[in-house]
Coordinates of C-alpha atoms in Angstrom, one line a residue:
Chain M
M82 CA 79.6 66.2 153.7
S83 CA 77.4 68.6 155.7
G84 CA 77.8 72.3 156.0
A85 CA 78.2 74.5 159.1
S86 CA 74.4 75.1 159.5
E87 CA 73.8 71.6 160.9
S88 CA 76.3 71.8 163.6
I89 CA 74.2 74.4 165.5
A90 CA 71.1 72.1 165.4
I91 CA 71.4 71.4 169.1
P92 CA 69.9 74.6 170.6
D93 CA 66.2 75.2 170.7
A94 CA 66.0 78.3 168.4
P95 CA 63.5 78.0 165.4
P96 CA 66.3 78.2 162.7
A97 CA 67.8 75.1 164.3
R98 CA 64.6 73.2 163.8
A99 CA 64.5 74.2 160.1
G100 CA 68.1 72.9 160.0
V101 CA 67.0 69.5 161.3
V102 CA 64.3 69.2 158.7
A103 CA 66.7 70.2 155.9
F104 CA 69.2 67.8 157.3
L105 CA 66.8 64.9 157.3
R106 CA 65.6 65.7 153.8
R107 CA 69.2 65.4 152.6
H108 CA 69.9 62.2 154.6
P109 CA 66.9 59.9 153.9
T110 CA 68.8 57.0 155.4
V111 CA 68.6 58.6 158.9
V112 CA 64.9 58.8 158.5
I113 CA 64.7 55.1 157.6
G114 CA 67.0 54.3 160.5
C115 CA 64.9 56.3 163.0
T116 CA 61.6 54.8 161.8
L117 CA 62.9 51.2 161.9
L118 CA 64.4 51.7 165.3
L119 CA 61.2 53.3 166.6
A120 CA 59.1 50.5 165.3
I121 CA 61.4 47.9 167.0
V122 CA 61.4 49.8 170.3
I123 CA 57.6 50.1 170.3
A124 CA 57.1 46.4 169.3
S125 CA 59.4 45.3 172.2
I126 CA 57.6 47.5 174.7
A127 CA 54.1 46.7 173.5
A128 CA 55.0 43.0 173.0
P129 CA 52.1 41.7 175.2
W130 CA 49.5 43.5 173.1
L131 CA 50.7 42.5 169.6
G132 CA 48.9 39.2 169.3
T133 CA 51.6 37.3 171.2
V134 CA 51.2 34.4 173.6
D135 CA 53.4 33.4 176.5
P136 CA 56.9 33.0 174.8
I137 CA 58.0 30.3 177.1
S138 CA 54.8 28.2 177.4
I139 CA 55.5 24.7 176.0
N140 CA 53.0 22.9 173.8
P141 CA 54.3 19.5 172.9
G142 CA 51.4 18.7 170.6
Q143 CA 52.3 21.7 168.3
R144 CA 56.0 21.1 167.7
L145 CA 57.9 22.4 164.7
K146 CA 54.8 23.8 162.9
S147 CA 55.1 25.8 159.7
P148 CA 53.9 29.4 159.7
S149 CA 50.1 29.6 159.8
A150 CA 47.3 31.9 160.8
E151 CA 47.6 30.7 164.4
Y152 CA 51.4 30.6 164.5
W153 CA 52.6 33.4 162.3
F154 CA 56.3 32.3 162.3
G155 CA 55.5 28.6 163.2
T156 CA 56.6 26.9 166.4
D157 CA 59.9 25.6 167.7
R158 CA 60.9 22.1 168.9
F159 CA 59.0 22.6 172.2
G160 CA 55.9 23.9 170.5
R161 CA 56.5 27.5 171.6
D162 CA 55.2 30.2 169.4
L163 CA 58.1 31.6 167.4
Y164 CA 56.5 35.0 166.6
S165 CA 56.0 35.7 170.3
R166 CA 59.5 34.6 171.1
V167 CA 61.0 36.8 168.4
I168 CA 59.0 39.9 169.5
Y169 CA 59.8 39.3 173.2
G170 CA 63.5 38.6 172.2
G171 CA 63.8 42.2 171.0
R172 CA 63.5 43.3 174.6
I173 CA 66.7 41.6 175.6
S174 CA 68.6 43.0 172.7
L175 CA 67.5 46.5 173.4
I176 CA 68.1 46.3 177.2
V177 CA 71.6 44.9 176.6
G178 CA 72.3 47.5 173.9
L179 CA 71.2 50.5 175.9
S180 CA 72.7 49.3 179.2
V181 CA 76.1 48.5 177.7
A182 CA 76.2 51.9 175.9
A183 CA 75.4 53.7 179.1
L184 CA 77.7 51.7 181.3
A185 CA 80.7 51.8 178.9
T186 CA 80.3 55.5 178.3
V187 CA 80.0 56.5 181.9
I188 CA 83.0 54.4 183.1
G189 CA 85.0 55.3 180.0
L190 CA 84.3 59.0 180.5
A191 CA 85.4 58.8 184.2
I192 CA 88.6 56.9 183.4
G193 CA 89.3 59.1 180.3
L194 CA 88.9 62.4 182.3
V195 CA 91.3 61.2 185.0
S196 CA 93.8 59.9 182.5
G197 CA 93.7 63.0 180.4
Y198 CA 94.2 65.3 183.4
L199 CA 96.7 63.4 185.5
R200 CA 99.8 62.6 183.5
A201 CA 101.1 60.2 186.2
V202 CA 98.1 58.0 185.9
D203 CA 97.9 58.3 182.1
A204 CA 100.8 56.1 181.1
V205 CA 99.6 53.2 183.2
V206 CA 96.0 53.5 182.3
M207 CA 96.8 53.7 178.6
R208 CA 98.9 50.5 178.7
V209 CA 96.1 48.7 180.5
M210 CA 93.7 49.9 177.8
D211 CA 96.1 48.8 175.0
G212 CA 96.2 45.4 176.6
M213 CA 92.4 45.2 176.9
M214 CA 92.0 46.2 173.2
A215 CA 94.4 43.3 172.2
I216 CA 91.8 40.8 173.6
P217 CA 89.0 40.3 171.0
A218 CA 85.7 41.6 172.5
I219 CA 83.9 38.3 172.1
M220 CA 86.7 36.3 173.7
L221 CA 86.8 38.6 176.7
A222 CA 83.1 38.3 177.2
I223 CA 83.2 34.5 176.8
A224 CA 85.9 34.2 179.4
L225 CA 83.8 36.3 181.9
I226 CA 80.6 34.5 181.2
A227 CA 82.2 31.0 181.4
L228 CA 83.1 31.8 185.0
S229 CA 79.8 33.1 186.1
K230 CA 76.2 31.9 186.3
A231 CA 74.3 32.9 183.2
S232 CA 72.3 36.0 183.7
V233 CA 71.4 39.2 181.8
L234 CA 73.4 41.3 184.2
I235 CA 76.6 39.3 183.6
V236 CA 76.1 39.6 179.9
I237 CA 75.8 43.3 180.2
I238 CA 79.0 43.6 182.2
A239 CA 80.9 41.2 179.9
V240 CA 79.9 43.0 176.8
A241 CA 80.5 46.5 178.3
L242 CA 84.0 45.7 179.6
P243 CA 85.8 45.4 176.2
E244 CA 84.0 48.6 174.9
I245 CA 85.5 50.8 177.7
P246 CA 88.9 51.4 176.1
R247 CA 87.4 52.9 173.0
V248 CA 85.5 55.5 175.1
V249 CA 88.6 56.1 177.3
R250 CA 90.7 56.8 174.2
L251 CA 88.1 59.2 172.7
V252 CA 87.6 61.1 176.0
R253 CA 91.4 61.3 176.6
A254 CA 92.1 62.6 173.2
I255 CA 89.4 65.4 173.6
V256 CA 90.8 66.3 177.0
L257 CA 94.3 66.5 175.7
T258 CA 93.3 68.9 172.9
I259 CA 91.1 71.1 175.0
R260 CA 93.4 71.5 177.9
E261 CA 95.9 73.4 175.7
Q262 CA 93.2 75.8 174.5
P263 CA 93.7 79.5 175.5
Y264 CA 90.2 79.7 177.0
I265 CA 90.9 76.9 179.4
E266 CA 94.0 78.7 180.4
A267 CA 92.0 81.9 180.9
A268 CA 89.4 80.1 182.9
T269 CA 92.1 78.5 185.2
A270 CA 93.8 81.9 185.5
T271 CA 90.5 83.6 186.6
G272 CA 90.2 80.9 189.3
T273 CA 87.5 78.7 187.8
S274 CA 87.4 75.4 189.8
L275 CA 88.2 72.1 188.0
P276 CA 84.7 70.7 188.3
R277 CA 83.3 73.8 186.8
I278 CA 85.8 73.7 183.9
L279 CA 84.9 70.1 183.3
L280 CA 81.2 70.9 183.3
R281 CA 81.1 74.2 181.4
H282 CA 84.0 73.7 179.0
F283 CA 84.8 70.1 178.6
L284 CA 81.4 68.5 178.6
P285 CA 79.9 70.6 175.7
N286 CA 82.9 69.6 173.6
A287 CA 82.9 66.0 174.5
L288 CA 79.2 65.3 174.4
P289 CA 78.6 65.2 170.6
P290 CA 81.4 62.6 169.8
L291 CA 80.4 60.7 173.0
I292 CA 76.8 60.4 171.9
V293 CA 77.9 59.2 168.5
Q294 CA 80.3 56.7 170.1
A295 CA 77.6 55.5 172.5
T296 CA 75.3 54.8 169.5
Y297 CA 77.9 52.6 167.8
I298 CA 78.6 50.8 171.1
C299 CA 74.9 50.1 171.4
A300 CA 74.8 48.6 167.9
S301 CA 78.0 46.5 168.6
A302 CA 76.5 45.4 172.0
V303 CA 73.4 44.1 170.3
L304 CA 75.5 42.2 167.8
I305 CA 77.8 40.7 170.5
E306 CA 75.0 39.7 172.8
A307 CA 73.3 37.9 169.9
A308 CA 76.6 36.2 169.0
L309 CA 77.2 35.1 172.6
S310 CA 73.7 33.8 173.0
F311 CA 74.1 32.0 169.7
L312 CA 77.3 30.3 171.0
G313 CA 75.6 29.3 174.2
A314 CA 77.4 31.8 176.4
G315 CA 74.8 34.5 176.5
T316 CA 71.4 35.1 178.1
P317 CA 70.1 32.0 180.0
P318 CA 68.0 29.7 177.8
E319 CA 64.7 30.5 179.7
V320 CA 64.9 34.2 178.5
P321 CA 64.2 34.3 174.7
S322 CA 66.8 36.4 172.8
W323 CA 67.4 36.5 169.1
G324 CA 70.7 34.7 169.5
N325 CA 69.4 31.8 171.5
I326 CA 66.3 31.4 169.4
M327 CA 68.6 31.0 166.4
A328 CA 70.8 28.6 168.3
E329 CA 67.9 26.4 169.3
A330 CA 66.6 26.3 165.7
R331 CA 70.0 25.3 164.2
P332 CA 69.5 21.6 164.1
Y333 CA 66.3 22.1 162.0
F334 CA 67.9 24.6 159.6
Q335 CA 67.9 22.4 156.5
L336 CA 64.2 21.5 157.0
K337 CA 62.9 24.9 158.2
P338 CA 65.4 27.6 157.3
M339 CA 63.0 30.3 158.3
M340 CA 63.2 29.3 162.0
V341 CA 66.8 30.5 161.9
L342 CA 66.5 33.3 159.4
L343 CA 63.5 35.2 160.9
P344 CA 65.1 36.1 164.2
G345 CA 68.3 36.8 162.2
I346 CA 66.5 39.3 160.0
F347 CA 65.1 41.1 163.1
L348 CA 68.6 41.2 164.6
A349 CA 70.2 42.5 161.4
V350 CA 67.5 45.2 160.9
T351 CA 67.9 46.4 164.5
V352 CA 71.6 46.7 164.2
L353 CA 71.3 48.4 160.8
A354 CA 68.8 50.9 162.2
I355 CA 71.0 51.8 165.2
N356 CA 74.0 52.2 162.9
L357 CA 72.1 54.4 160.5
V358 CA 70.9 56.6 163.4
G359 CA 74.6 56.7 164.6
D360 CA 75.8 57.8 161.1
G361 CA 73.1 60.5 161.1
L362 CA 74.0 61.8 164.6
R363 CA 77.6 61.9 163.5
D364 CA 76.9 63.9 160.4
M365 CA 74.7 66.2 162.4
L366 CA 76.7 66.7 165.6
D367 CA 80.2 66.5 164.3
P368 CA 80.7 67.4 160.6
R369 CA 84.5 67.2 160.9
L370 CA 84.3 63.6 162.0
A371 CA 81.8 62.9 159.2
R372 CA 84.3 63.9 156.6
K373 CA 86.9 61.7 158.1
M374 CA 84.8 58.5 158.1
Chain H
M268 CA 115.8 51.6 161.1
Y269 CA 116.9 48.8 163.5
V270 CA 116.6 51.2 166.4
F271 CA 113.0 51.7 165.4
L272 CA 112.3 48.0 165.1
I273 CA 113.8 47.2 168.5
R274 CA 111.9 50.0 170.1
R275 CA 108.6 48.9 168.5
V276 CA 109.2 45.3 169.7
L277 CA 109.9 46.5 173.2
A278 CA 106.7 48.6 173.2
A279 CA 104.7 45.4 172.5
I280 CA 106.0 43.8 175.7
P281 CA 103.8 45.9 178.2
V282 CA 100.8 45.1 176.1
V283 CA 101.5 41.3 176.3
V284 CA 102.1 41.6 180.0
V285 CA 98.8 43.4 180.6
V286 CA 97.0 40.8 178.5
T287 CA 98.5 38.0 180.6
I288 CA 97.7 39.7 183.9
F289 CA 94.2 40.5 182.7
V290 CA 93.5 36.9 181.6
F291 CA 94.8 35.7 184.9
A292 CA 92.8 38.2 186.9
L293 CA 89.6 37.3 185.1
L294 CA 89.6 34.0 186.9
H295 CA 89.7 35.8 190.3
L296 CA 87.6 38.9 189.5
A297 CA 84.6 36.8 188.3
P298 CA 81.8 36.7 190.9
G299 CA 81.5 33.5 192.9
D300 CA 83.8 30.6 193.3
P301 CA 85.3 29.7 189.9
A302 CA 86.0 26.2 191.0
A303 CA 82.4 25.6 192.0
I304 CA 81.1 27.1 188.7
I305 CA 83.6 25.0 186.6
A306 CA 82.6 21.9 188.5
G307 CA 78.9 22.4 187.7
D308 CA 75.7 22.1 189.6
L309 CA 75.9 18.4 190.3
A310 CA 79.5 18.4 191.8
T311 CA 80.2 17.3 195.3
A312 CA 82.3 19.4 197.7
E313 CA 85.1 16.9 197.0
D314 CA 85.0 17.5 193.2
V315 CA 85.1 21.3 193.8
A316 CA 88.2 20.9 196.1
K317 CA 89.8 18.7 193.4
I318 CA 89.3 21.3 190.7
R319 CA 90.5 24.0 193.1
A320 CA 93.7 22.1 193.7
K321 CA 94.1 21.4 190.0
L322 CA 93.8 25.1 189.1
G323 CA 96.1 26.0 192.0
L324 CA 93.3 28.2 193.5
D325 CA 94.2 27.0 197.0
Q326 CA 97.6 28.7 196.7
P327 CA 98.3 32.4 197.6
L328 CA 97.6 34.8 194.7
M329 CA 101.1 35.9 193.9
I330 CA 102.4 32.3 193.9
Q331 CA 99.5 31.3 191.6
F332 CA 100.4 34.1 189.2
F333 CA 104.1 33.5 189.0
T334 CA 103.7 29.7 188.7
W335 CA 101.3 30.3 185.8
A336 CA 103.4 33.0 184.2
G337 CA 106.5 30.8 184.5
Q338 CA 104.8 28.0 182.8
L339 CA 103.6 30.3 180.1
L340 CA 107.2 31.5 179.4
R341 CA 108.1 27.8 178.8
G342 CA 105.1 27.5 176.4
D343 CA 103.1 25.5 178.8
L344 CA 99.4 26.6 178.7
G345 CA 98.3 24.0 181.3
N346 CA 96.0 21.1 180.9
S347 CA 92.4 20.8 179.9
I348 CA 90.1 20.1 182.9
F349 CA 87.9 18.0 180.7
S350 CA 90.3 15.8 178.7
A351 CA 93.5 16.3 180.7
H352 CA 95.4 16.9 177.4
P353 CA 97.9 19.8 177.3
V354 CA 96.1 22.9 176.1
S355 CA 98.9 23.7 173.7
Q356 CA 98.4 20.3 172.0
L357 CA 94.7 20.9 171.7
I358 CA 95.3 24.3 170.2
G359 CA 97.9 22.9 167.8
Q360 CA 95.5 20.3 166.5
R361 CA 92.9 22.9 165.6
L362 CA 95.2 25.5 164.1
E363 CA 95.1 24.5 160.4
P364 CA 91.3 25.1 159.7
T365 CA 91.4 28.5 161.6
L366 CA 94.5 29.7 159.7
T367 CA 93.1 28.6 156.4
L368 CA 89.9 30.5 157.1
T369 CA 91.6 33.7 158.3
V370 CA 94.2 33.8 155.5
M371 CA 91.5 33.1 152.9
T372 CA 89.3 35.9 154.4
L373 CA 92.2 38.4 154.5
F374 CA 92.9 37.5 150.9
I375 CA 89.2 38.0 149.7
S376 CA 88.7 41.2 151.8
I377 CA 91.8 43.1 150.7
L378 CA 91.5 42.0 147.1
L379 CA 87.9 43.2 146.9
A380 CA 87.6 46.0 149.4
V381 CA 90.6 48.1 148.5
P382 CA 89.6 48.5 144.8
L383 CA 86.0 49.2 145.9
G384 CA 87.2 51.9 148.2
V385 CA 89.5 53.4 145.5
I386 CA 86.7 53.5 142.9
A387 CA 84.2 54.9 145.4
A388 CA 86.6 57.8 146.2
W389 CA 87.5 58.4 142.6
R390 CA 83.8 58.6 141.6
V391 CA 82.7 60.2 144.9
G392 CA 78.9 61.0 145.0
S393 CA 78.1 58.6 142.1
W394 CA 75.9 55.6 142.3
I395 CA 79.1 53.4 142.6
D396 CA 80.1 55.4 145.7
R397 CA 76.6 55.2 147.2
G398 CA 76.6 51.5 146.5
V399 CA 79.9 50.9 148.2
M400 CA 79.0 53.0 151.2
G401 CA 75.6 51.3 151.5
F402 CA 77.4 48.0 151.4
A403 CA 79.7 49.2 154.1
V404 CA 76.8 50.0 156.5
F405 CA 75.1 46.7 155.5
G406 CA 78.2 44.6 156.0
F407 CA 78.9 46.1 159.3
S408 CA 75.3 45.6 160.6
V409 CA 74.4 42.1 159.5
P410 CA 75.9 39.6 162.0
G411 CA 78.2 37.0 160.5
F412 CA 76.0 34.1 161.6
V413 CA 73.0 35.5 159.9
I414 CA 74.9 36.1 156.6
G415 CA 76.4 32.6 157.0
Y416 CA 72.9 31.0 157.2
V417 CA 71.6 33.0 154.3
L418 CA 74.6 31.9 152.2
I419 CA 74.1 28.3 153.2
W420 CA 70.4 28.5 152.4
V421 CA 71.0 30.0 148.9
F422 CA 74.2 28.3 147.7
A423 CA 74.1 25.0 149.5
I424 CA 70.5 24.1 150.0
E425 CA 68.6 25.9 147.2
L426 CA 71.2 25.9 144.4
D427 CA 73.2 23.0 145.8
W428 CA 76.5 24.3 144.4
L429 CA 78.6 24.0 147.6
P430 CA 78.6 21.8 150.7
V431 CA 76.5 22.9 153.6
Q432 CA 79.1 22.5 156.4
G433 CA 82.4 20.9 157.3
Y434 CA 86.0 21.2 156.5
T435 CA 88.4 19.2 154.3
P436 CA 92.2 19.6 154.8
L437 CA 94.1 20.8 151.8
A438 CA 96.0 17.4 151.7
K439 CA 92.7 15.8 150.5
G440 CA 92.6 17.7 147.3
F441 CA 92.2 21.3 146.2
W442 CA 88.6 21.4 145.2
P443 CA 87.1 19.7 148.3
W444 CA 89.2 22.1 150.4
L445 CA 88.2 25.2 148.4
S446 CA 84.5 24.3 148.1
N447 CA 84.3 24.0 151.9
I448 CA 86.1 27.2 152.7
I449 CA 84.4 29.5 150.2
L450 CA 81.2 30.2 152.1
P451 CA 82.8 30.7 155.5
S452 CA 85.4 33.0 154.1
V453 CA 82.9 35.1 152.3
T454 CA 80.8 35.2 155.5
L455 CA 83.7 36.3 157.6
A456 CA 85.0 38.7 154.9
L457 CA 81.8 40.8 154.7
A458 CA 82.2 42.8 157.9
Y459 CA 86.0 43.1 157.3
M460 CA 85.5 44.3 153.7
A461 CA 83.0 46.9 155.0
L462 CA 85.6 48.3 157.3
I463 CA 88.5 48.3 154.8
A464 CA 86.4 49.7 151.9
R465 CA 85.2 52.5 154.2
I466 CA 88.7 53.5 155.4
T467 CA 90.2 53.2 151.9
R468 CA 87.6 55.5 150.5
A469 CA 88.2 58.0 153.3
A470 CA 92.0 57.9 153.0
M471 CA 91.7 58.2 149.2
L472 CA 89.4 61.2 149.4
E473 CA 92.0 62.9 151.7
T474 CA 94.9 62.3 149.3
L475 CA 92.9 63.0 146.1
S476 CA 92.3 66.5 147.3
Q477 CA 96.0 67.3 147.5
D478 CA 97.7 69.6 145.0
Y479 CA 100.2 67.0 143.7
I480 CA 97.2 64.9 142.4
R481 CA 96.0 67.9 140.4
T482 CA 99.5 68.4 139.1
A483 CA 99.7 64.7 138.1
H484 CA 96.5 65.0 136.2
A485 CA 97.5 68.3 134.7
K486 CA 100.8 66.9 133.3
G487 CA 98.7 64.3 131.5
L488 CA 99.4 61.1 133.5
A489 CA 96.8 58.3 133.0
T490 CA 94.1 58.2 135.6
P491 CA 94.9 54.6 136.8
H492 CA 98.5 55.7 137.3
V493 CA 97.5 58.7 139.3
L494 CA 95.0 56.7 141.4
L495 CA 97.3 53.8 142.2
R496 CA 100.9 55.2 142.2
H497 CA 100.2 58.7 143.5
A498 CA 97.0 58.5 145.6
L499 CA 96.8 54.9 146.9
H500 CA 100.5 54.8 147.7
N501 CA 100.1 57.8 149.9
A502 CA 96.8 56.7 151.4
A503 CA 98.3 53.3 152.3
V504 CA 99.2 54.0 156.0
P505 CA 95.6 54.3 157.4
I506 CA 94.4 51.4 155.3
V507 CA 97.1 49.1 156.5
T508 CA 96.4 50.3 160.1
V509 CA 92.8 49.4 159.8
I510 CA 93.6 46.0 158.3
G511 CA 95.7 45.4 161.5
I512 CA 93.1 46.7 163.9
G513 CA 90.4 44.8 162.1
V514 CA 92.1 41.5 162.9
A515 CA 90.4 41.7 166.3
L516 CA 87.1 41.8 164.5
L517 CA 88.2 38.8 162.4
I518 CA 89.1 36.8 165.4
G519 CA 85.8 37.4 167.0
G520 CA 84.1 36.5 163.8
V521 CA 86.1 33.2 163.5
V522 CA 84.5 31.8 166.6
V523 CA 81.0 32.4 165.3
T524 CA 81.7 31.5 161.7
E525 CA 83.3 28.2 162.6
S526 CA 80.4 27.4 164.8
V527 CA 77.9 28.1 161.9
F528 CA 79.9 26.0 159.4
A529 CA 80.9 23.2 161.7
I530 CA 84.7 23.8 161.0
P531 CA 86.8 22.1 163.6
G532 CA 89.1 25.0 164.3
L533 CA 90.0 27.1 167.3
G534 CA 86.5 28.7 167.3
R535 CA 84.9 25.3 167.8
L536 CA 87.4 24.5 170.5
T537 CA 86.3 27.7 172.2
V538 CA 82.6 26.9 172.0
D539 CA 83.2 23.3 173.3
A540 CA 85.3 24.7 176.1
I541 CA 82.5 27.2 177.1
L542 CA 79.9 24.4 177.3
R543 CA 82.3 22.3 179.4
R544 CA 83.5 25.4 181.3
D545 CA 87.0 24.2 180.5
Y546 CA 88.7 27.4 181.7
P547 CA 92.4 26.5 181.0
V548 CA 91.4 25.9 177.4
I549 CA 89.6 29.3 177.1
Q550 CA 92.5 31.0 178.8
G551 CA 94.9 29.4 176.3
I552 CA 92.9 30.4 173.3
I553 CA 92.5 34.0 174.4
L554 CA 96.3 34.2 174.9
V555 CA 96.9 32.8 171.4
F556 CA 94.4 35.1 169.8
S557 CA 95.7 38.2 171.6
G558 CA 99.2 37.2 170.8
A559 CA 98.3 36.9 167.1
Y560 CA 96.7 40.4 167.3
V561 CA 99.7 42.0 168.9
L562 CA 102.0 40.3 166.3
V563 CA 99.9 41.4 163.3
N564 CA 99.9 45.0 164.6
L565 CA 103.6 44.8 165.2
I566 CA 104.1 43.7 161.5
V567 CA 101.7 46.5 160.4
D568 CA 103.8 49.1 162.4
M569 CA 106.9 47.8 160.7
L570 CA 105.2 48.1 157.3
Y571 CA 104.8 51.8 158.0
T572 CA 108.4 52.5 157.4
V573 CA 108.3 50.7 154.1
L574 CA 105.1 52.4 152.9
D575 CA 106.1 55.9 154.2
P576 CA 109.8 56.4 154.6
R577 CA 109.1 59.7 156.5
I578 CA 107.8 57.8 159.5
R579 CA 110.4 57.5 162.2
Y580 CA 109.7 56.9 165.9

């Protein structure tokens, strides 16, 4: 799909920058994804200054209002402003998405490195990972959350846990291919220490696919958090998130479909944007992978 | 052949064992006292003690595990805390709608996604290819419950062609059954189709670049024959693999989709169990789902030898 010139786009030399511009021109979807994602991130951070009111203040006199100049998206069954709730809801999705991506990648990287280097540990670790992958992600998260008090932290842990095996497998596969390379043998022979080998030789090889994987994990985490909140096993009801706004609006769906659809559209656009950015990163950082997908 | 089959079945055993240990360990790894959380905020110390005894949490850990695993081997998944019915019985009652939904989804997905992927690979770079790839990104990004509501809104509320929600068993007539299952199956199928279409396209691109494809074209074989008999047949292994792995996605989707469409299947049982913190039921459903996943992938692995006689383990 993309030529060799893009794969050197990481260093800071001027030709590399020209490569990025050329790359973006050939991949307009990446530009769309980045723009959308940036807009959502800014909206979430700047939520208090975007004409929102307190997303959890109850106003029983204004229940279930249709969209108007005062309430742009209408109000919910407690008279809370839906526009404010949806904008603030983005914060939870992004926090969960980023934290899960970071947590799963770091833990997966550590386990994958150990597993790839120590053959004795490898067999056991991989069987555990196989077992974890046999449990559907949402079910694993549900089981954890059902046993804990609802909080954003528990949701992050519960969503990150099933993502770990995917990272472990990726890191392990990279370690297994690299450790057989002649330059690693040369480095070991000249007495390079293991931490230095990992840092200087392994990390540069593993980073591009890891970044791509982390982006996809982020997208999947946003989806799973929303699904969990929608099922009533996610963020606590007092914290507005797209999933629980939709869940609360469900009984009124036939009367006011927009109450359910609006937060859903925000959710879908966010996940789409993250996936588009992920596809772009993949094509840019790892052309070999791009051809396979 | 038989050696391979036996070896593959044996290889599935550790996975099942790990799943069981994992599901058991969850109850103990979770922060806080599970008995207190299951009992809820209004429970007295006596209620908590009762639940603890019921779950066997007052026993030493190893005894708890072996008692539980022993019951499992006899097909006993324990009793629901909420209704006191055996979990296996609760699951059995809810099996039909879930099976209907998943089989229907599999049917729709494979029937549509494989041809889409083949055509996209055949006409790579064309607007058809772009459309299929665009659909793949879209189907993978839009959550099932959002698609579900959009479909209900369009086809059930605005157009009034299909019922909004609910489930009718096949025994009550074909059309009532079908009309209720169409929207949920399509909802569930979208993400799965995206996955299958994408991998079909990738696998086909790989085989279509091989020399024997050029030879087949050169000796004048008709294009459909080359595409299906020569290319797709050889691209089948990765496609079947992804169909197997994708079952995990399907199972996660079942829970959400059943909730949107008010289908009284295993997904609904899960949601009800979450709200009541009925842990034995959740445990039982996870085991059944994971077992189904392992079984499907076992079948997929066995299909390998049929699809590609070169594969030997």
